[in-house]
Amino acid sequence: MKFKPADKIQDLQYFGEFGGVNPSISDSSTYTFLSAKTMFDTFEGNAEGCYLYSRHTTPSNLYLGEALAAMEGTETANVAASGMGAITPTILQFCQAGDHIISSRTIYGGTYAFLKNFTPRMGIDTSFVDITKLDVVEAAITSKTKIIFCECVSNPLLEIADIAALAKIAKKHGLQLLVDNTFSPLTISPAKLGADVVLHSLTKFINGSSDTMGGVVCGSQELIDSLRNVNDGACMLLGASMDSLRAASILKNMRTLHIRMKQHSHNALFLAEKFEADGLKTVYPGLKSHPGHTLYKSMMNEEYGFGGMLTVDVGSLEKANELMELMQQRNLGYLAVSLGFYKTLFSAPGTSTSSEIPEEEQVEMGLTDGLIRFSIGLDNDIARTYKMMRQCMVEVGVL
Ligand SMILES: Cc1ncc(COP(=O)(O)O)c(C=O)c1O
């Protein structure tokens, strides 16, 4: 039977502490124990259902984690204070000095910077590869390799990773496949395609209102237990834990994720087709011209479409900046980083979210100066939006 992630969210049922339709929020940083023995057992990791301290976990965080695990079809999950707060401890939990990582070269700039500049200080090296070339990925594996890291739909180039094929390679060599699914929640279910770990920045589509940071690592019970372990768990010890009030609000926003994703995708496809027909260099996985289009179709949960992210190359940074400023003036969206908001957000990744990637590497991977990344909003009348965007493009001389 086909995996249906939105049904998993719909089927969650809560009776709050006082019968509320929402779980009661646990607004405590520490928890009482009725006996000293139970406290000892909890520290030893043996007291199921007991809470000890909120950096470890909280009832509200568990509710959100379990909802996300249901959505991704993993055994369980652990939420964190940000996407990076989930990604970095997970990588560190798997790797130690002397180990090696294979990563897609087109990933979010922060993750890239962590692997390129930070983990080498701990003796962990990363090979950055073109993740769409499976032979290159396999050839990069050494006896020291522990994990393969990629994004389903990469930030910002929107390259598509073949999760099932990568999972096969990982299994064959005894590696873990870690997949960041931030750009394609609901649309792609990486764990169902064989990924071992699924990560998200909840800051983006999943929360969807640009009012909080959040992250999650979805995986096996064994992994999540190890991340929370009081003695050597990277989530517990590095401390990027989510606040309970935020966990409760993200859980509530998740309930409309399926409706929002459909509208983001509908609007993005509409604009991508129009921009491409206008002769603009447009990248969107829903376009037949996208090299990963067929692959994406083969992986996707179809009803959610091809996602809300698209890029347009307008030739130069000057033109990109001019266009973005004008679009903001005309109230078509905000010149801002991040994604998943109800209004369109646009930025030039080469000088913002991917500026951590050195210029020569940006050129090599095809990240051009004139590239604008759009996170398309929930506009009810996208034809009107298109008309106004087109007018801006004509005025700045891009069309
Ligand atoms: C694909 C992807 N992963 C991870 C992150 C990091 O998430 P956060 O900013 O919530 O730490 C981002 C943020 O832009 C992202 O785009």
CSV table of C-alpha atoms and ligand atoms in Angstrom, one decimal:
chain,number,residue,atom,x,y,z
A,1,MET,CA,0.0,0.0,0.0
A,2,LYS,CA,1.2,3.5,-0.9
A,3,PHE,CA,2.5,5.5,2.1
A,4,LYS,CA,0.3,8.5,2.7
A,5,PRO,CA,2.1,11.0,4.9
A,6,ALA,CA,-0.8,13.5,5.3
A,7,ASP,CA,-3.1,10.7,6.5
A,8,LYS,CA,-0.5,10.0,9.2
A,9,ILE,CA,-0.8,13.6,10.4
A,10,GLN,CA,-4.7,13.5,10.1
A,11,ASP,CA,-4.8,10.3,12.2
A,12,LEU,CA,-3.0,11.8,15.2
A,13,GLN,CA,-5.4,12.0,18.1
A,14,TYR,CA,-4.9,13.8,21.3
A,15,PHE,CA,-6.9,14.2,24.5
A,16,GLY,CA,-5.1,16.9,26.4
A,17,GLU,CA,-4.5,16.6,30.2
A,18,PHE,CA,-7.9,18.3,30.7
A,19,GLY,CA,-9.5,16.8,27.7
A,20,GLY,CA,-8.4,19.5,25.4
A,21,VAL,CA,-8.3,18.8,21.6
A,22,ASN,CA,-4.7,19.9,21.7
A,23,PRO,CA,-2.1,18.3,24.0
A,24,SER,CA,-1.5,20.3,27.1
A,25,ILE,CA,1.8,22.3,26.9
A,26,SER,CA,4.4,21.2,29.4
A,27,ASP,CA,5.9,24.4,30.6
A,28,SER,CA,8.6,23.0,32.8
A,29,SER,CA,12.3,22.8,32.5
A,30,THR,CA,12.6,20.1,35.2
A,31,TYR,CA,10.5,17.3,36.5
A,32,THR,CA,9.8,15.7,39.9
A,33,PHE,CA,10.4,12.0,40.7
A,34,LEU,CA,8.4,10.2,43.3
A,35,SER,CA,11.3,8.2,44.3
A,36,ALA,CA,15.1,8.6,44.1
A,37,LYS,CA,15.4,5.2,42.5
A,38,THR,CA,13.3,6.3,39.5
A,39,MET,CA,15.5,9.4,39.1
A,40,PHE,CA,18.6,7.1,39.1
A,41,ASP,CA,16.9,4.7,36.6
A,42,THR,CA,16.0,7.6,34.3
A,43,PHE,CA,19.5,8.9,34.1
A,44,GLU,CA,20.6,5.4,33.3
A,45,GLY,CA,18.0,5.5,30.4
A,46,ASN,CA,15.8,2.8,32.0
A,47,ALA,CA,12.6,4.7,33.0
A,48,GLU,CA,10.3,4.7,30.0
A,49,GLY,CA,7.8,7.6,30.2
A,50,CYS,CA,9.7,9.6,32.8
A,51,TYR,CA,11.0,13.1,32.1
A,52,LEU,CA,14.1,14.4,33.8
A,53,TYR,CA,15.1,17.8,32.3
A,54,SER,CA,13.9,19.7,29.3
A,55,ARG,CA,17.3,19.6,27.4
A,56,HIS,CA,16.7,15.8,27.2
A,57,THR,CA,13.1,16.0,26.1
A,58,THR,CA,9.7,17.3,27.1
A,59,PRO,CA,6.1,16.0,26.7
A,60,SER,CA,5.4,18.7,24.1
A,61,ASN,CA,8.6,17.9,22.2
A,62,LEU,CA,7.7,14.2,22.2
A,63,TYR,CA,4.3,15.0,20.7
A,64,LEU,CA,5.9,17.0,17.9
A,65,GLY,CA,8.6,14.4,17.4
A,66,GLU,CA,6.1,11.6,17.1
A,67,ALA,CA,4.0,13.6,14.6
A,68,LEU,CA,7.1,14.1,12.4
A,69,ALA,CA,8.1,10.5,12.7
A,70,ALA,CA,4.6,9.5,11.6
A,71,MET,CA,4.9,11.8,8.7
A,72,GLU,CA,8.2,10.4,7.6
A,73,GLY,CA,7.4,6.8,8.5
A,74,THR,CA,10.3,6.3,10.8
A,75,GLU,CA,10.3,4.7,14.3
A,76,THR,CA,10.7,7.9,16.1
A,77,ALA,CA,12.3,11.4,16.0
A,78,ASN,CA,13.9,14.1,18.1
A,79,VAL,CA,13.2,17.7,17.7
A,80,ALA,CA,15.8,20.5,18.0
A,81,ALA,CA,16.0,24.2,18.3
A,82,SER,CA,16.8,24.7,14.6
A,83,GLY,CA,17.5,22.7,11.4
A,84,MET,CA,21.3,23.0,12.1
A,85,GLY,CA,20.6,22.0,15.7
A,86,ALA,CA,19.3,18.7,14.2
A,87,ILE,CA,21.8,18.2,11.4
A,88,THR,CA,25.1,18.9,13.2
A,89,PRO,CA,24.6,16.6,16.2
A,90,THR,CA,23.3,13.8,14.0
A,91,ILE,CA,26.4,14.0,11.8
A,92,LEU,CA,28.7,14.1,14.9
A,93,GLN,CA,26.9,11.1,16.5
A,94,PHE,CA,27.9,9.0,13.5
A,95,CYS,CA,31.4,10.3,12.9
A,96,GLN,CA,34.6,10.6,14.9
A,97,ALA,CA,38.2,11.6,14.2
A,98,GLY,CA,39.5,9.8,11.2
A,99,ASP,CA,36.1,9.2,9.6
A,100,HIS,CA,35.0,10.3,6.2
A,101,ILE,CA,31.7,11.7,4.8
A,102,ILE,CA,30.4,11.9,1.3
A,103,SER,CA,28.2,14.9,0.7
A,104,SER,CA,26.4,16.4,-2.2
A,105,ARG,CA,28.2,19.5,-3.2
A,106,THR,CA,24.9,21.4,-3.6
A,107,ILE,CA,23.5,21.7,-0.2
A,108,TYR,CA,22.4,24.5,2.2
A,109,GLY,CA,25.4,26.9,2.8
A,110,GLY,CA,25.3,26.3,6.6
A,111,THR,CA,25.6,22.5,6.3
A,112,TYR,CA,28.3,23.0,3.6
A,113,ALA,CA,30.2,25.3,5.9
A,114,PHE,CA,29.9,22.8,8.8
A,115,LEU,CA,31.3,20.0,6.7
A,116,LYS,CA,33.9,22.1,4.9
A,117,ASN,CA,35.2,24.3,7.7
A,118,PHE,CA,34.1,22.9,11.1
A,119,THR,CA,34.3,19.1,11.1
A,120,PRO,CA,37.9,19.0,9.7
A,121,ARG,CA,38.9,20.5,13.0
A,122,MET,CA,37.8,17.3,14.6
A,123,GLY,CA,39.6,15.1,12.0
A,124,ILE,CA,36.4,14.4,10.0
A,125,ASP,CA,36.9,14.9,6.3
A,126,THR,CA,34.2,15.3,3.6
A,127,SER,CA,34.3,14.7,-0.1
A,128,PHE,CA,31.8,16.9,-2.0
A,129,VAL,CA,30.4,15.2,-5.0
A,130,ASP,CA,27.9,15.6,-7.8
A,131,ILE,CA,25.1,13.6,-6.1
A,132,THR,CA,23.3,13.0,-9.4
A,133,LYS,CA,26.3,10.9,-10.6
A,134,LEU,CA,25.9,7.6,-8.8
A,135,ASP,CA,29.2,6.2,-10.1
A,136,VAL,CA,31.0,9.3,-8.7
A,137,VAL,CA,29.4,8.8,-5.3
A,138,GLU,CA,30.4,5.2,-5.2
A,139,ALA,CA,33.9,5.9,-6.3
A,140,ALA,CA,34.4,8.4,-3.5
A,141,ILE,CA,33.7,5.7,-0.8
A,142,THR,CA,36.8,4.8,1.3
A,143,SER,CA,37.3,2.4,4.2
A,144,LYS,CA,36.8,5.4,6.5
A,145,THR,CA,33.5,6.5,5.0
A,146,LYS,CA,30.6,6.5,7.5
A,147,ILE,CA,27.8,8.5,5.9
A,148,ILE,CA,26.4,9.8,2.7
A,149,PHE,CA,24.6,13.2,3.1
A,150,CYS,CA,22.3,14.9,0.6
A,151,GLU,CA,19.2,16.9,0.2
A,152,CYS,CA,16.3,15.4,-1.8
A,153,VAL,CA,15.9,18.7,-3.6
A,154,SER,CA,19.0,20.7,-3.2
A,155,ASN,CA,19.4,24.2,-1.9
A,156,PRO,CA,19.6,26.3,-4.1
A,157,LEU,CA,20.1,24.5,-7.4
A,158,LEU,CA,17.1,22.2,-7.0
A,159,GLU,CA,19.1,19.1,-8.1
A,160,ILE,CA,17.2,15.9,-7.4
A,161,ALA,CA,18.9,13.0,-5.5
A,162,ASP,CA,18.0,9.5,-6.4
A,163,ILE,CA,17.3,8.4,-2.8
A,164,ALA,CA,16.5,4.7,-3.6
A,165,ALA,CA,19.7,4.3,-5.6
A,166,LEU,CA,21.8,6.1,-2.9
A,167,ALA,CA,20.3,3.9,-0.3
A,168,LYS,CA,21.3,0.8,-2.2
A,169,ILE,CA,24.9,2.1,-2.4
A,170,ALA,CA,24.9,3.0,1.3
A,171,LYS,CA,23.6,-0.5,2.2
A,172,LYS,CA,26.1,-2.2,0.0
A,173,HIS,CA,29.0,-0.4,1.8
A,174,GLY,CA,27.6,-0.4,5.3
A,175,LEU,CA,27.0,3.3,5.4
A,176,GLN,CA,24.2,5.5,6.7
A,177,LEU,CA,22.2,7.6,4.3
A,178,LEU,CA,21.2,10.9,5.8
A,179,VAL,CA,18.7,13.0,3.8
A,180,ASP,CA,17.7,16.6,4.4
A,181,ASN,CA,14.1,16.8,3.3
A,182,THR,CA,13.5,20.5,4.1
A,183,PHE,CA,12.5,21.4,0.5
A,184,SER,CA,10.1,18.5,-0.1
A,185,PRO,CA,8.1,17.7,3.0
A,186,LEU,CA,5.1,15.3,2.2
A,187,THR,CA,6.1,15.3,-1.4
A,188,ILE,CA,9.0,12.9,-0.9
A,189,SER,CA,9.3,10.3,1.9
A,190,PRO,CA,13.0,9.5,1.9
A,191,ALA,CA,12.8,6.8,4.7
A,192,LYS,CA,10.3,4.9,2.5
A,193,LEU,CA,12.8,5.0,-0.3
A,194,GLY,CA,15.5,3.5,1.9
A,195,ALA,CA,17.1,6.5,3.7
A,196,ASP,CA,18.3,5.7,7.2
A,197,VAL,CA,17.8,9.2,8.7
A,198,VAL,CA,15.6,12.1,7.5
A,199,LEU,CA,16.3,15.6,8.7
A,200,HIS,CA,14.3,18.8,8.4
A,201,SER,CA,14.6,22.5,9.1
A,202,LEU,CA,11.1,23.0,10.6
A,203,THR,CA,11.8,26.7,10.2
A,204,LYS,CA,10.6,26.4,6.6
A,205,PHE,CA,7.5,24.7,5.1
A,206,ILE,CA,6.6,22.5,8.0
A,207,ASN,CA,6.0,25.5,10.4
A,208,GLY,CA,5.2,27.7,7.5
A,209,SER,CA,4.7,31.0,9.3
A,210,SER,CA,8.3,32.3,9.5
A,211,ASP,CA,7.9,32.9,13.3
A,212,THR,CA,10.2,30.3,14.7
A,213,MET,CA,13.3,28.1,14.2
A,214,GLY,CA,13.1,24.4,14.5
A,215,GLY,CA,14.6,21.1,13.4
A,216,VAL,CA,14.1,17.4,13.6
A,217,VAL,CA,16.0,14.2,13.1
A,218,CYS,CA,13.7,11.2,12.2
A,219,GLY,CA,15.2,7.7,12.4
A,220,SER,CA,15.4,4.5,14.4
A,221,GLN,CA,14.7,4.3,18.1
A,222,GLU,CA,18.3,3.2,18.6
A,223,LEU,CA,19.6,6.4,16.9
A,224,ILE,CA,17.3,8.7,18.8
A,225,ASP,CA,18.1,7.1,22.1
A,226,SER,CA,21.8,7.5,21.3
A,227,LEU,CA,21.3,11.2,20.4
A,228,ARG,CA,19.5,11.8,23.7
A,229,ASN,CA,21.9,9.7,25.9
A,230,VAL,CA,23.1,11.7,28.9
A,231,ASN,CA,26.6,10.3,28.7
A,232,ASP,CA,27.5,10.6,25.0
A,233,GLY,CA,24.4,11.8,23.0
A,234,ALA,CA,25.2,14.7,20.7
A,235,CYS,CA,21.7,16.3,21.0
A,236,MET,CA,21.7,16.1,24.8
A,237,LEU,CA,25.3,17.3,25.2
A,238,LEU,CA,25.4,20.0,22.5
A,239,GLY,CA,22.2,21.4,23.9
A,240,ALA,CA,20.3,22.7,20.8
A,241,SER,CA,17.0,21.6,22.4
A,242,MET,CA,13.6,23.0,21.3
A,243,ASP,CA,11.4,25.0,23.7
A,244,SER,CA,8.1,23.3,24.6
A,245,LEU,CA,6.0,26.4,23.6
A,246,ARG,CA,7.5,26.3,20.2
A,247,ALA,CA,7.0,22.6,19.8
A,248,ALA,CA,3.3,23.0,20.6
A,249,SER,CA,2.9,25.8,18.0
A,250,ILE,CA,4.7,23.9,15.3
A,251,LEU,CA,2.6,20.8,15.9
A,252,LYS,CA,-0.5,22.9,15.3
A,253,ASN,CA,0.8,24.4,12.1
A,254,MET,CA,1.7,20.9,10.8
A,255,ARG,CA,-2.0,20.2,10.4
A,256,THR,CA,-2.3,22.4,7.4
A,257,LEU,CA,0.9,21.4,5.8
A,258,HIS,CA,-0.8,19.3,3.1
A,259,ILE,CA,-3.1,22.1,2.1
A,260,ARG,CA,-0.2,24.6,2.0
A,261,MET,CA,2.2,22.3,0.1
A,262,LYS,CA,-0.5,21.8,-2.6
A,263,GLN,CA,-0.9,25.5,-3.0
A,264,HIS,CA,2.8,26.3,-2.9
A,265,SER,CA,3.3,23.6,-5.6
A,266,HIS,CA,0.4,24.8,-7.7
A,267,ASN,CA,1.6,28.4,-7.7
A,268,ALA,CA,5.2,27.5,-8.3
A,269,LEU,CA,4.4,25.3,-11.3
A,270,PHE,CA,2.2,28.0,-12.8
A,271,LEU,CA,4.9,30.6,-12.5
A,272,ALA,CA,7.7,28.3,-13.7
A,273,GLU,CA,5.8,27.4,-16.8
A,274,LYS,CA,5.1,31.1,-17.6
A,275,PHE,CA,8.6,32.2,-16.9
A,276,GLU,CA,10.0,29.4,-19.1
A,277,ALA,CA,7.6,30.3,-21.9
A,278,ASP,CA,8.8,33.9,-21.6
A,279,GLY,CA,12.3,32.7,-22.3
A,280,LEU,CA,13.7,33.1,-18.8
A,281,LYS,CA,16.2,30.4,-17.6
A,282,THR,CA,14.0,28.7,-15.1
A,283,VAL,CA,14.7,25.7,-13.0
A,284,TYR,CA,11.8,23.9,-11.4
A,285,PRO,CA,11.5,20.1,-10.9
A,286,GLY,CA,8.0,20.2,-12.3
A,287,LEU,CA,9.2,21.4,-15.7
A,288,LYS,CA,10.0,18.7,-18.3
A,289,SER,CA,13.2,20.6,-19.0
A,290,HIS,CA,14.5,19.8,-15.5
A,291,PRO,CA,17.1,17.0,-15.7
A,292,GLY,CA,15.7,15.4,-12.6
A,293,HIS,CA,12.0,15.7,-13.6
A,294,THR,CA,11.4,12.0,-14.4
A,295,LEU,CA,13.3,10.9,-11.3
A,296,TYR,CA,11.3,13.3,-9.1
A,297,LYS,CA,8.1,12.0,-10.6
A,298,SER,CA,9.2,8.4,-9.8
A,299,MET,CA,9.8,9.3,-6.1
A,300,MET,CA,7.0,11.7,-5.3
A,301,ASN,CA,3.8,11.4,-3.4
A,302,GLU,CA,2.0,12.9,-6.4
A,303,GLU,CA,-0.8,15.0,-4.9
A,304,TYR,CA,1.6,17.5,-3.3
A,305,GLY,CA,3.2,18.5,-6.6
A,306,PHE,CA,6.8,19.5,-7.2
A,307,GLY,CA,7.2,21.9,-4.3
A,308,GLY,CA,7.3,25.7,-3.8
A,309,MET,CA,10.9,26.4,-4.8
A,310,LEU,CA,12.1,27.6,-8.2
A,311,THR,CA,15.0,29.6,-9.5
A,312,VAL,CA,15.4,32.1,-12.4
A,313,ASP,CA,18.7,33.2,-13.8
A,314,VAL,CA,18.4,36.9,-14.8
A,315,GLY,CA,22.0,37.2,-16.0
A,316,SER,CA,23.8,39.3,-13.4
A,317,LEU,CA,23.7,40.1,-9.7
A,318,GLU,CA,22.9,43.8,-10.5
A,319,LYS,CA,19.8,42.8,-12.5
A,320,ALA,CA,18.8,40.2,-9.8
A,321,ASN,CA,19.1,42.9,-7.1
A,322,GLU,CA,17.2,45.5,-9.1
A,323,LEU,CA,14.4,43.0,-9.9
A,324,MET,CA,14.1,41.8,-6.3
A,325,GLU,CA,13.9,45.3,-4.9
A,326,LEU,CA,11.2,46.3,-7.4
A,327,MET,CA,9.2,43.1,-6.7
A,328,GLN,CA,9.3,44.0,-3.0
A,329,GLN,CA,8.2,47.6,-3.7
A,330,ARG,CA,5.3,46.2,-5.6
A,331,ASN,CA,4.4,44.0,-2.6
A,332,LEU,CA,4.9,40.7,-4.6
A,333,GLY,CA,6.9,39.2,-1.7
A,334,TYR,CA,9.9,40.0,0.5
A,335,LEU,CA,13.6,40.2,-0.3
A,336,ALA,CA,14.4,37.7,2.5
A,337,VAL,CA,16.1,34.4,2.9
A,338,SER,CA,14.3,31.3,4.1
A,339,LEU,CA,11.3,29.6,2.7
A,340,GLY,CA,7.8,28.3,3.2
A,341,PHE,CA,6.1,31.6,4.1
A,342,TYR,CA,2.6,32.6,2.9
A,343,LYS,CA,4.2,35.4,0.9
A,344,THR,CA,6.8,34.8,-1.7
A,345,LEU,CA,10.4,35.2,-0.5
A,346,PHE,CA,13.3,35.8,-2.9
A,347,SER,CA,17.0,36.1,-2.5
A,348,ALA,CA,20.2,35.8,-4.6
A,349,PRO,CA,21.8,32.7,-3.0
A,350,GLY,CA,25.3,33.4,-4.3
A,351,THR,CA,25.5,36.4,-2.0
A,352,SER,CA,23.3,35.1,0.8
A,353,THR,CA,22.3,31.6,1.8
A,354,SER,CA,25.2,30.0,-0.2
A,355,SER,CA,27.8,32.7,0.3
A,356,GLU,CA,29.7,30.2,2.5
A,357,ILE,CA,30.6,28.3,-0.7
A,358,PRO,CA,33.8,29.8,-2.3
A,359,GLU,CA,33.2,31.6,-5.6
A,360,GLU,CA,35.2,29.2,-7.7
A,361,GLU,CA,33.2,26.3,-6.3
A,362,GLN,CA,29.9,28.2,-7.0
A,363,VAL,CA,30.9,28.6,-10.6
A,364,GLU,CA,31.8,24.9,-10.9
A,365,MET,CA,28.5,23.7,-9.5
A,366,GLY,CA,26.5,26.2,-11.7
A,367,LEU,CA,25.5,28.7,-9.0
A,368,THR,CA,25.6,31.8,-11.1
A,369,ASP,CA,25.5,35.5,-9.9
A,370,GLY,CA,22.2,36.3,-11.5
A,371,LEU,CA,20.4,33.4,-9.9
A,372,ILE,CA,17.3,34.3,-7.9
A,373,ARG,CA,15.8,31.7,-5.6
A,374,PHE,CA,12.0,32.0,-5.1
A,375,SER,CA,10.0,30.4,-2.3
A,376,ILE,CA,6.6,30.8,-3.9
A,377,GLY,CA,3.8,31.9,-1.5
A,378,LEU,CA,0.2,30.8,-1.1
A,379,ASP,CA,-1.2,33.6,-3.4
A,380,ASN,CA,-4.9,32.9,-4.1
A,381,ASP,CA,-4.7,34.5,-7.6
A,382,ILE,CA,-1.4,33.5,-9.0
A,383,ALA,CA,-2.2,34.8,-12.5
A,384,ARG,CA,-2.5,38.3,-11.0
A,385,THR,CA,0.9,37.7,-9.3
A,386,TYR,CA,2.4,36.6,-12.6
A,387,LYS,CA,1.2,39.6,-14.4
A,388,MET,CA,2.7,41.9,-11.8
A,389,MET,CA,6.0,40.0,-11.7
A,390,ARG,CA,6.2,40.0,-15.5
A,391,GLN,CA,5.7,43.8,-15.5
A,392,CYS,CA,8.6,44.2,-13.0
A,393,MET,CA,10.8,42.0,-15.3
A,394,VAL,CA,10.0,44.2,-18.3
A,395,GLU,CA,10.7,47.3,-16.3
A,396,VAL,CA,14.2,46.2,-15.2
A,397,GLY,CA,15.0,44.9,-18.7
A,398,VAL,CA,15.1,41.2,-17.9
A,399,LEU,CA,12.3,40.5,-20.4
B,1,LIG,C1,17.9,22.7,3.1
B,1,LIG,C2,18.1,23.3,4.4
B,1,LIG,N1,18.6,22.5,5.5
B,1,LIG,C3,18.9,23.1,6.7
B,1,LIG,C4,18.7,24.4,6.9
B,1,LIG,C5,19.1,24.9,8.3
B,1,LIG,O1,17.9,25.1,9.0
B,1,LIG,P1,17.8,26.2,10.2
B,1,LIG,O2,18.0,27.6,9.6
B,1,LIG,O3,16.5,26.0,10.8
B,1,LIG,O4,18.9,25.9,11.2
B,1,LIG,C6,18.3,25.2,5.9
B,1,LIG,C7,18.1,26.7,6.2
B,1,LIG,O5,18.1,27.5,5.3
B,1,LIG,C8,18.0,24.7,4.6
B,1,LIG,O6,17.6,25.4,3.6
